[in-house]
Amino acid sequence: MSKRLAYTLTLLSILLIALTIAKLVEVKGPSEIKNLISTEVFMEKPELNTTIAIEDTIRIAGYFDFMDSLICTYDSLTDYPLSEHVLVNANPWIIDTLAHTDYYTMIKRDSFIFDQRSMIVLRPIDTLLVPDTQEAKSILEAFAKTWIDVNLPEYTLRIYQDSSLLLSVPIRIGQNRSKYLKMADKITDLKTKTGKGHIVGFRKNPAFYNPVTGKKFQYTRRDDGSTTLMPQIPWLETEINGIKNGQLIHPTTNPETLQKAYSNGCIGVKEADAWLIYYHCPLGTPIQIRYDLKIRNANGSMTLLEDIYHLGS
């Protein structure tokens, strides 16, 4: 073949390709061509298995890291924002398992637990359900309707979904006095502050400091006189009236202090209740803390509560 003929055939080929592209653009339009290419390139997406098989024994000490790894792996495969709260609420037996690690629950079973972090949450025989889109939507909608109500003189924390009561638990609240706290480096009013706000943070592996002395500690003396390690149970951080004042919702290892003004301002709950509150209330959950002395009983009558802070409201 001569060079002239080869050159001619090359030009004809280029011209044919150009005409074909021009015709395709004329018929489909540039945006449709782009969509067509995008569809062909990205149409394949890994299929999501509806269950996750647990392959190792997961204890409380490694539980949150394990859950974070699951969310990191599966979130990209769902068409909704998968989170620990969504996944666990689709598998509520996990909440029951965690709640039953409460020290005092185990004591009632004649089982003394020195280190709750060693207790098993998930076993290799377990499987977790990854919720489908509809179930996840229902869980997220329920979260959007959930809010926390705390009435200080009643020593009660309630969780509502719209107007339906989901949970009511006893609490301890801040003392009716002021005291120097090393961690604040000032004399601090220990009363639990009232107002409205939200849950703005979690402390899943809290460090324990004595607010009076500022010293870190690891052990706690229980109501039965036994000493154990501090449990690893999430603390909920609140922002009230736009201020993060260190007012937390967290478990107490001494439930005998519940229904008393005993804390340094935080809201204390039973260990089991702390797990329930954590999984009912994701970040952003509204909270109101009030001081109402007159409450209506179940039978409709009114009760006047003790004015523990001497506010006279």
mmCIF file of C-alpha atoms in Angstrom:
data_model
loop_
_atom_site.group_PDB
_atom_site.id
_atom_site.type_symbol
_atom_site.label_atom_id
_atom_site.label_comp_id
_atom_site.label_asym_id
_atom_site.label_seq_id
_atom_site.Cartn_x
_atom_site.Cartn_y
_atom_site.Cartn_z
ATOM 1 C CA MET A 1 0.000 0.000 0.000
ATOM 2 C CA SER A 2 1.337 3.379 -0.966
ATOM 3 C CA LYS A 3 1.903 6.105 1.604
ATOM 4 C CA ARG A 4 -0.627 8.289 -0.207
ATOM 5 C CA LEU A 5 -3.354 5.592 0.068
ATOM 6 C CA ALA A 6 -2.576 4.946 3.726
ATOM 7 C CA TYR A 7 -2.779 8.643 4.471
ATOM 8 C CA THR A 8 -6.136 8.872 2.678
ATOM 9 C CA LEU A 9 -7.590 5.917 4.594
ATOM 10 C CA THR A 10 -6.470 7.438 7.894
ATOM 11 C CA LEU A 11 -8.189 10.729 7.086
ATOM 12 C CA LEU A 12 -11.362 8.874 6.098
ATOM 13 C CA SER A 13 -11.336 6.942 9.392
ATOM 14 C CA ILE A 14 -10.937 10.127 11.424
ATOM 15 C CA LEU A 15 -13.748 11.759 9.467
ATOM 16 C CA LEU A 16 -16.032 8.757 10.045
ATOM 17 C CA ILE A 17 -15.395 8.828 13.796
ATOM 18 C CA ALA A 18 -16.066 12.569 13.922
ATOM 19 C CA LEU A 19 -19.343 12.179 12.014
ATOM 20 C CA THR A 20 -20.440 9.366 14.339
ATOM 21 C CA ILE A 21 -19.771 11.423 17.454
ATOM 22 C CA ALA A 22 -21.535 14.427 15.986
ATOM 23 C CA LYS A 23 -24.580 12.314 15.165
ATOM 24 C CA LEU A 24 -24.633 10.817 18.641
ATOM 25 C CA VAL A 25 -24.474 14.258 20.244
ATOM 26 C CA GLU A 26 -27.238 15.454 17.939
ATOM 27 C CA VAL A 27 -29.510 12.581 18.938
ATOM 28 C CA LYS A 28 -28.677 12.245 22.645
ATOM 29 C CA GLY A 29 -27.416 15.674 23.618
ATOM 30 C CA PRO A 30 -24.249 16.309 25.610
ATOM 31 C CA SER A 31 -25.913 15.876 29.023
ATOM 32 C CA GLU A 32 -27.444 12.549 28.025
ATOM 33 C CA ILE A 33 -24.088 11.299 26.758
ATOM 34 C CA LYS A 34 -22.539 12.259 30.098
ATOM 35 C CA ASN A 35 -25.288 10.457 31.988
ATOM 36 C CA LEU A 36 -24.897 7.404 29.767
ATOM 37 C CA ILE A 37 -21.158 7.277 30.447
ATOM 38 C CA SER A 38 -21.735 7.800 34.185
ATOM 39 C CA THR A 39 -24.312 5.016 34.272
ATOM 40 C CA GLU A 40 -22.017 2.591 32.517
ATOM 41 C CA VAL A 41 -19.099 3.415 34.791
ATOM 42 C CA PHE A 42 -20.896 3.512 38.156
ATOM 43 C CA MET A 43 -23.798 1.117 37.702
ATOM 44 C CA GLU A 44 -22.121 -1.684 39.630
ATOM 45 C CA LYS A 45 -22.381 -1.377 43.412
ATOM 46 C CA PRO A 46 -21.434 -4.079 45.894
ATOM 47 C CA GLU A 47 -24.466 -5.943 47.138
ATOM 48 C CA LEU A 48 -25.337 -5.451 50.806
ATOM 49 C CA ASN A 49 -25.858 -8.564 52.863
ATOM 50 C CA THR A 50 -28.763 -8.078 55.277
ATOM 51 C CA THR A 51 -26.901 -9.738 58.150
ATOM 52 C CA ILE A 52 -23.453 -9.431 59.675
ATOM 53 C CA ALA A 53 -21.953 -12.569 61.132
ATOM 54 C CA ILE A 54 -19.957 -11.952 64.307
ATOM 55 C CA GLU A 55 -16.651 -13.771 63.973
ATOM 56 C CA ASP A 56 -14.959 -12.875 67.279
ATOM 57 C CA THR A 57 -15.889 -12.482 70.919
ATOM 58 C CA ILE A 58 -16.529 -8.771 71.534
ATOM 59 C CA ARG A 59 -16.251 -7.490 75.093
ATOM 60 C CA ILE A 60 -17.280 -4.081 76.411
ATOM 61 C CA ALA A 61 -13.641 -2.912 76.330
ATOM 62 C CA GLY A 62 -13.540 -3.311 72.536
ATOM 63 C CA TYR A 63 -17.233 -2.878 71.787
ATOM 64 C CA PHE A 64 -17.232 0.733 70.558
ATOM 65 C CA ASP A 65 -14.177 0.243 68.332
ATOM 66 C CA PHE A 66 -15.866 -2.809 66.825
ATOM 67 C CA MET A 67 -19.112 -0.926 66.188
ATOM 68 C CA ASP A 68 -17.173 1.950 64.601
ATOM 69 C CA SER A 69 -15.487 -0.534 62.250
ATOM 70 C CA LEU A 70 -18.864 -1.963 61.210
ATOM 71 C CA ILE A 71 -20.276 1.492 60.482
ATOM 72 C CA CYS A 72 -17.171 2.399 58.462
ATOM 73 C CA THR A 73 -17.543 -0.780 56.394
ATOM 74 C CA TYR A 74 -21.303 -0.801 55.799
ATOM 75 C CA ASP A 75 -22.262 2.883 55.640
ATOM 76 C CA SER A 76 -21.079 3.173 52.030
ATOM 77 C CA LEU A 77 -23.324 0.235 51.083
ATOM 78 C CA THR A 78 -26.583 1.654 52.419
ATOM 79 C CA ASP A 79 -28.700 4.378 50.844
ATOM 80 C CA TYR A 80 -29.265 5.989 54.238
ATOM 81 C CA PRO A 81 -26.798 7.311 56.859
ATOM 82 C CA LEU A 82 -25.956 4.194 58.863
ATOM 83 C CA SER A 83 -24.895 4.929 62.440
ATOM 84 C CA GLU A 84 -24.258 2.969 65.611
ATOM 85 C CA HIS A 85 -27.616 4.135 66.992
ATOM 86 C CA VAL A 86 -29.501 2.992 63.875
ATOM 87 C CA LEU A 87 -27.739 -0.371 63.759
ATOM 88 C CA VAL A 88 -28.258 -1.120 67.457
ATOM 89 C CA ASN A 89 -31.915 -0.056 67.432
ATOM 90 C CA ALA A 90 -32.420 -2.501 64.574
ATOM 91 C CA ASN A 91 -30.945 -5.114 66.944
ATOM 92 C CA PRO A 92 -32.462 -4.109 70.321
ATOM 93 C CA TRP A 93 -31.268 -7.281 72.039
ATOM 94 C CA ILE A 94 -27.835 -5.598 72.154
ATOM 95 C CA ILE A 95 -29.282 -2.878 74.401
ATOM 96 C CA ASP A 96 -30.739 -5.519 76.714
ATOM 97 C CA THR A 97 -27.388 -7.318 76.828
ATOM 98 C CA LEU A 98 -25.540 -4.123 77.759
ATOM 99 C CA ALA A 99 -28.158 -3.093 80.345
ATOM 100 C CA HIS A 100 -27.765 -6.454 82.076
ATOM 101 C CA THR A 101 -24.056 -5.768 82.673
ATOM 102 C CA ASP A 102 -25.149 -3.422 85.488
ATOM 103 C CA TYR A 103 -23.082 -4.335 88.572
ATOM 104 C CA TYR A 104 -26.139 -4.553 90.835
ATOM 105 C CA THR A 105 -28.050 -6.685 88.323
ATOM 106 C CA MET A 106 -25.161 -9.141 88.309
ATOM 107 C CA ILE A 107 -24.953 -9.118 92.143
ATOM 108 C CA LYS A 108 -28.622 -10.147 92.297
ATOM 109 C CA ARG A 109 -27.548 -13.147 90.228
ATOM 110 C CA ASP A 110 -24.806 -13.897 92.768
ATOM 111 C CA SER A 111 -22.152 -12.817 90.263
ATOM 112 C CA PHE A 112 -19.513 -10.326 91.410
ATOM 113 C CA ILE A 113 -17.926 -8.437 88.497
ATOM 114 C CA PHE A 114 -14.709 -6.571 89.248
ATOM 115 C CA ASP A 115 -14.123 -5.349 85.681
ATOM 116 C CA GLN A 116 -17.289 -4.855 83.642
ATOM 117 C CA ARG A 117 -15.167 -4.085 80.587
ATOM 118 C CA SER A 118 -14.339 -7.788 80.401
ATOM 119 C CA MET A 119 -17.992 -8.771 80.015
ATOM 120 C CA ILE A 120 -19.063 -10.193 76.645
ATOM 121 C CA VAL A 121 -21.493 -8.271 74.432
ATOM 122 C CA LEU A 122 -21.276 -10.179 71.126
ATOM 123 C CA ARG A 123 -20.324 -13.799 70.460
ATOM 124 C CA PRO A 124 -19.319 -15.678 67.296
ATOM 125 C CA ILE A 125 -22.761 -17.342 67.235
ATOM 126 C CA ASP A 126 -24.468 -13.912 66.925
ATOM 127 C CA THR A 127 -25.573 -12.080 63.793
ATOM 128 C CA LEU A 128 -26.591 -8.450 63.358
ATOM 129 C CA LEU A 129 -29.365 -7.307 61.058
ATOM 130 C CA VAL A 130 -28.553 -4.390 58.775
ATOM 131 C CA PRO A 131 -31.907 -2.593 58.473
ATOM 132 C CA ASP A 132 -33.388 -2.069 55.041
ATOM 133 C CA THR A 133 -34.253 1.414 53.858
ATOM 134 C CA GLN A 134 -37.805 1.355 55.217
ATOM 135 C CA GLU A 135 -36.819 0.146 58.683
ATOM 136 C CA ALA A 136 -33.938 2.629 58.859
ATOM 137 C CA LYS A 137 -36.338 5.414 57.878
ATOM 138 C CA SER A 138 -38.687 4.416 60.709
ATOM 139 C CA ILE A 139 -35.826 4.432 63.233
ATOM 140 C CA LEU A 140 -34.588 7.843 62.054
ATOM 141 C CA GLU A 141 -38.110 9.274 62.150
ATOM 142 C CA ALA A 142 -38.500 7.980 65.710
ATOM 143 C CA PHE A 143 -35.227 9.667 66.712
ATOM 144 C CA ALA A 144 -36.471 12.951 65.224
ATOM 145 C CA LYS A 145 -39.513 12.818 67.538
ATOM 146 C CA THR A 146 -37.590 11.870 70.700
ATOM 147 C CA TRP A 147 -36.858 14.309 73.519
ATOM 148 C CA ILE A 148 -35.726 14.236 77.139
ATOM 149 C CA ASP A 149 -37.574 15.800 80.064
ATOM 150 C CA VAL A 150 -35.969 16.198 83.503
ATOM 151 C CA ASN A 151 -37.881 17.537 86.500
ATOM 152 C CA LEU A 152 -35.319 18.177 89.246
ATOM 153 C CA PRO A 153 -37.498 18.212 92.405
ATOM 154 C CA GLU A 154 -39.188 15.034 91.146
ATOM 155 C CA TYR A 155 -35.778 13.331 90.708
ATOM 156 C CA THR A 156 -37.012 11.908 87.424
ATOM 157 C CA LEU A 157 -35.768 11.750 83.843
ATOM 158 C CA ARG A 158 -38.269 10.843 81.143
ATOM 159 C CA ILE A 159 -37.843 10.132 77.462
ATOM 160 C CA TYR A 160 -40.736 10.860 75.134
ATOM 161 C CA GLN A 161 -41.459 10.161 71.503
ATOM 162 C CA ASP A 162 -43.817 12.990 70.648
ATOM 163 C CA SER A 163 -46.215 12.745 73.624
ATOM 164 C CA SER A 164 -45.737 9.007 74.244
ATOM 165 C CA LEU A 165 -43.636 8.085 77.271
ATOM 166 C CA LEU A 166 -40.819 5.671 76.373
ATOM 167 C CA LEU A 167 -38.822 5.621 79.596
ATOM 168 C CA SER A 168 -38.973 7.045 83.117
ATOM 169 C CA VAL A 169 -36.004 6.595 85.481
ATOM 170 C CA PRO A 170 -34.913 7.909 88.887
ATOM 171 C CA ILE A 171 -31.974 10.317 89.006
ATOM 172 C CA ARG A 172 -29.698 12.141 91.405
ATOM 173 C CA ILE A 173 -29.090 15.846 90.914
ATOM 174 C CA GLY A 174 -26.711 18.594 92.014
ATOM 175 C CA GLN A 175 -26.342 19.577 95.651
ATOM 176 C CA ASN A 176 -27.939 22.719 97.025
ATOM 177 C CA ARG A 177 -24.655 24.422 97.866
ATOM 178 C CA SER A 178 -21.500 25.931 96.441
ATOM 179 C CA LYS A 179 -18.030 24.412 96.769
ATOM 180 C CA TYR A 180 -14.512 24.938 95.480
ATOM 181 C CA LEU A 181 -13.789 22.529 92.611
ATOM 182 C CA LYS A 182 -10.168 22.044 91.623
ATOM 183 C CA MET A 183 -11.124 21.195 88.028
ATOM 184 C CA ALA A 184 -12.985 24.491 87.662
ATOM 185 C CA ASP A 185 -10.487 26.323 89.888
ATOM 186 C CA LYS A 186 -13.270 28.330 91.477
ATOM 187 C CA ILE A 187 -16.147 28.143 93.913
ATOM 188 C CA THR A 188 -18.950 26.540 91.920
ATOM 189 C CA ASP A 189 -22.713 26.473 92.399
ATOM 190 C CA LEU A 190 -23.443 22.722 92.405
ATOM 191 C CA LYS A 191 -27.152 22.999 91.593
ATOM 192 C CA THR A 192 -28.177 21.315 88.338
ATOM 193 C CA LYS A 193 -29.000 24.114 85.883
ATOM 194 C CA THR A 194 -32.434 24.371 84.310
ATOM 195 C CA GLY A 195 -33.188 25.284 80.700
ATOM 196 C CA LYS A 196 -33.509 23.841 77.223
ATOM 197 C CA GLY A 197 -30.897 22.453 74.882
ATOM 198 C CA HIS A 198 -29.620 19.321 73.176
ATOM 199 C CA ILE A 199 -27.370 16.319 73.529
ATOM 200 C CA VAL A 200 -24.173 17.508 71.861
ATOM 201 C CA GLY A 201 -21.595 14.838 72.639
ATOM 202 C CA PHE A 202 -20.802 11.376 73.955
ATOM 203 C CA ARG A 203 -17.928 10.203 76.108
ATOM 204 C CA LYS A 204 -17.750 6.523 75.248
ATOM 205 C CA ASN A 205 -14.585 5.844 77.192
ATOM 206 C CA PRO A 206 -14.649 8.536 79.882
ATOM 207 C CA ALA A 207 -11.697 9.394 82.067
ATOM 208 C CA PHE A 208 -12.617 9.691 85.726
ATOM 209 C CA TYR A 209 -11.500 12.705 87.761
ATOM 210 C CA ASN A 210 -12.533 13.851 91.199
ATOM 211 C CA PRO A 211 -13.857 17.369 90.473
ATOM 212 C CA VAL A 212 -12.996 18.515 93.992
ATOM 213 C CA THR A 213 -9.334 17.415 93.997
ATOM 214 C CA GLY A 214 -8.734 17.131 90.227
ATOM 215 C CA LYS A 215 -7.162 13.689 90.748
ATOM 216 C CA LYS A 216 -7.755 10.864 88.292
ATOM 217 C CA PHE A 217 -9.146 7.600 89.643
ATOM 218 C CA GLN A 218 -9.990 4.122 88.322
ATOM 219 C CA TYR A 219 -11.758 2.407 91.206
ATOM 220 C CA THR A 220 -15.114 2.888 92.895
ATOM 221 C CA ARG A 221 -16.557 1.719 96.183
ATOM 222 C CA ARG A 222 -19.982 0.200 95.660
ATOM 223 C CA ASP A 223 -23.018 0.462 97.925
ATOM 224 C CA ASP A 224 -22.341 -3.069 99.187
ATOM 225 C CA GLY A 225 -18.825 -2.105 100.286
ATOM 226 C CA SER A 226 -17.051 -3.863 97.411
ATOM 227 C CA THR A 227 -14.432 -2.133 95.268
ATOM 228 C CA THR A 228 -14.443 -2.481 91.473
ATOM 229 C CA LEU A 229 -12.996 -0.790 88.431
ATOM 230 C CA MET A 230 -15.084 2.036 87.019
ATOM 231 C CA PRO A 231 -17.390 0.782 84.258
ATOM 232 C CA GLN A 232 -17.132 1.862 80.624
ATOM 233 C CA ILE A 233 -20.598 3.252 79.953
ATOM 234 C CA PRO A 234 -21.240 6.308 77.720
ATOM 235 C CA TRP A 235 -21.770 9.744 79.256
ATOM 236 C CA LEU A 236 -24.076 12.196 77.471
ATOM 237 C CA GLU A 237 -22.882 15.788 77.190
ATOM 238 C CA THR A 238 -25.535 18.498 77.201
ATOM 239 C CA GLU A 239 -25.662 22.065 76.008
ATOM 240 C CA ILE A 240 -28.232 24.009 78.019
ATOM 241 C CA ASN A 241 -29.340 27.516 77.034
ATOM 242 C CA GLY A 242 -26.495 27.574 74.513
ATOM 243 C CA ILE A 243 -23.852 26.836 77.146
ATOM 244 C CA LYS A 244 -21.746 23.718 77.643
ATOM 245 C CA ASN A 245 -21.328 23.874 81.384
ATOM 246 C CA GLY A 246 -20.089 20.333 81.969
ATOM 247 C CA GLN A 247 -23.539 19.155 83.015
ATOM 248 C CA LEU A 248 -23.534 15.491 81.983
ATOM 249 C CA ILE A 249 -25.962 12.594 82.116
ATOM 250 C CA HIS A 250 -23.956 9.629 83.342
ATOM 251 C CA PRO A 251 -24.201 6.445 85.400
ATOM 252 C CA THR A 252 -23.539 6.393 89.107
ATOM 253 C CA THR A 253 -21.893 3.383 90.717
ATOM 254 C CA ASN A 254 -23.843 4.176 93.901
ATOM 255 C CA PRO A 255 -27.589 3.970 93.192
ATOM 256 C CA GLU A 256 -28.316 4.630 96.886
ATOM 257 C CA THR A 257 -27.648 8.292 95.989
ATOM 258 C CA LEU A 258 -30.515 8.345 93.475
ATOM 259 C CA GLN A 259 -33.497 10.573 94.321
ATOM 260 C CA LYS A 260 -31.162 12.817 96.288
ATOM 261 C CA ALA A 261 -29.394 16.140 95.708
ATOM 262 C CA TYR A 262 -25.969 14.545 95.855
ATOM 263 C CA SER A 263 -23.899 15.289 92.729
ATOM 264 C CA ASN A 264 -21.656 18.177 91.689
ATOM 265 C CA GLY A 265 -24.241 19.273 89.117
ATOM 266 C CA CYS A 266 -24.492 16.288 86.792
ATOM 267 C CA ILE A 267 -27.537 14.069 86.384
ATOM 268 C CA GLY A 268 -26.785 10.574 87.691
ATOM 269 C CA VAL A 269 -28.679 7.418 86.675
ATOM 270 C CA LYS A 270 -28.403 3.659 87.184
ATOM 271 C CA GLU A 271 -25.840 1.878 85.009
ATOM 272 C CA ALA A 272 -28.547 -0.062 83.175
ATOM 273 C CA ASP A 273 -30.584 3.108 82.595
ATOM 274 C CA ALA A 274 -27.511 4.900 81.209
ATOM 275 C CA TRP A 275 -27.331 2.358 78.361
ATOM 276 C CA LEU A 276 -31.048 2.786 77.620
ATOM 277 C CA ILE A 277 -30.802 6.576 77.576
ATOM 278 C CA TYR A 278 -27.722 6.489 75.329
ATOM 279 C CA TYR A 279 -29.346 4.342 72.668
ATOM 280 C CA HIS A 280 -32.680 6.161 72.775
ATOM 281 C CA CYS A 281 -31.057 9.569 72.390
ATOM 282 C CA PRO A 282 -28.602 10.187 69.538
ATOM 283 C CA LEU A 283 -26.754 13.449 69.048
ATOM 284 C CA GLY A 284 -29.109 16.384 68.641
ATOM 285 C CA THR A 285 -31.841 14.997 70.910
ATOM 286 C CA PRO A 286 -33.657 17.934 72.582
ATOM 287 C CA ILE A 287 -33.620 18.116 76.382
ATOM 288 C CA GLN A 288 -35.449 20.308 78.852
ATOM 289 C CA ILE A 289 -34.471 20.516 82.521
ATOM 290 C CA ARG A 290 -37.174 22.094 84.667
ATOM 291 C CA TYR A 291 -37.956 22.823 88.297
ATOM 292 C CA ASP A 292 -41.681 22.210 88.703
ATOM 293 C CA LEU A 293 -42.847 21.683 92.283
ATOM 294 C CA LYS A 294 -46.471 20.939 91.389
ATOM 295 C CA ILE A 295 -46.976 17.713 89.451
ATOM 296 C CA ARG A 296 -50.082 15.828 88.403
ATOM 297 C CA ASN A 297 -50.333 12.216 89.531
ATOM 298 C CA ALA A 298 -51.606 9.333 87.427
ATOM 299 C CA ASN A 299 -55.034 9.661 89.051
ATOM 300 C CA GLY A 300 -55.210 13.354 88.129
ATOM 301 C CA SER A 301 -54.585 14.793 91.588
ATOM 302 C CA MET A 302 -51.840 17.350 92.253
ATOM 303 C CA THR A 303 -48.788 16.820 94.462
ATOM 304 C CA LEU A 304 -46.496 19.519 95.848
ATOM 305 C CA LEU A 305 -42.861 18.417 95.861
ATOM 306 C CA GLU A 306 -40.133 19.413 98.301
ATOM 307 C CA ASP A 307 -38.463 22.686 97.329
ATOM 308 C CA ILE A 308 -34.939 21.231 97.465
ATOM 309 C CA TYR A 309 -33.268 24.338 96.000
ATOM 310 C CA HIS A 310 -35.495 26.758 97.932
ATOM 311 C CA LEU A 311 -36.538 28.466 94.735
ATOM 312 C CA GLY A 312 -40.203 28.721 95.695
ATOM 313 C CA SER A 313 -41.415 28.301 92.101
#
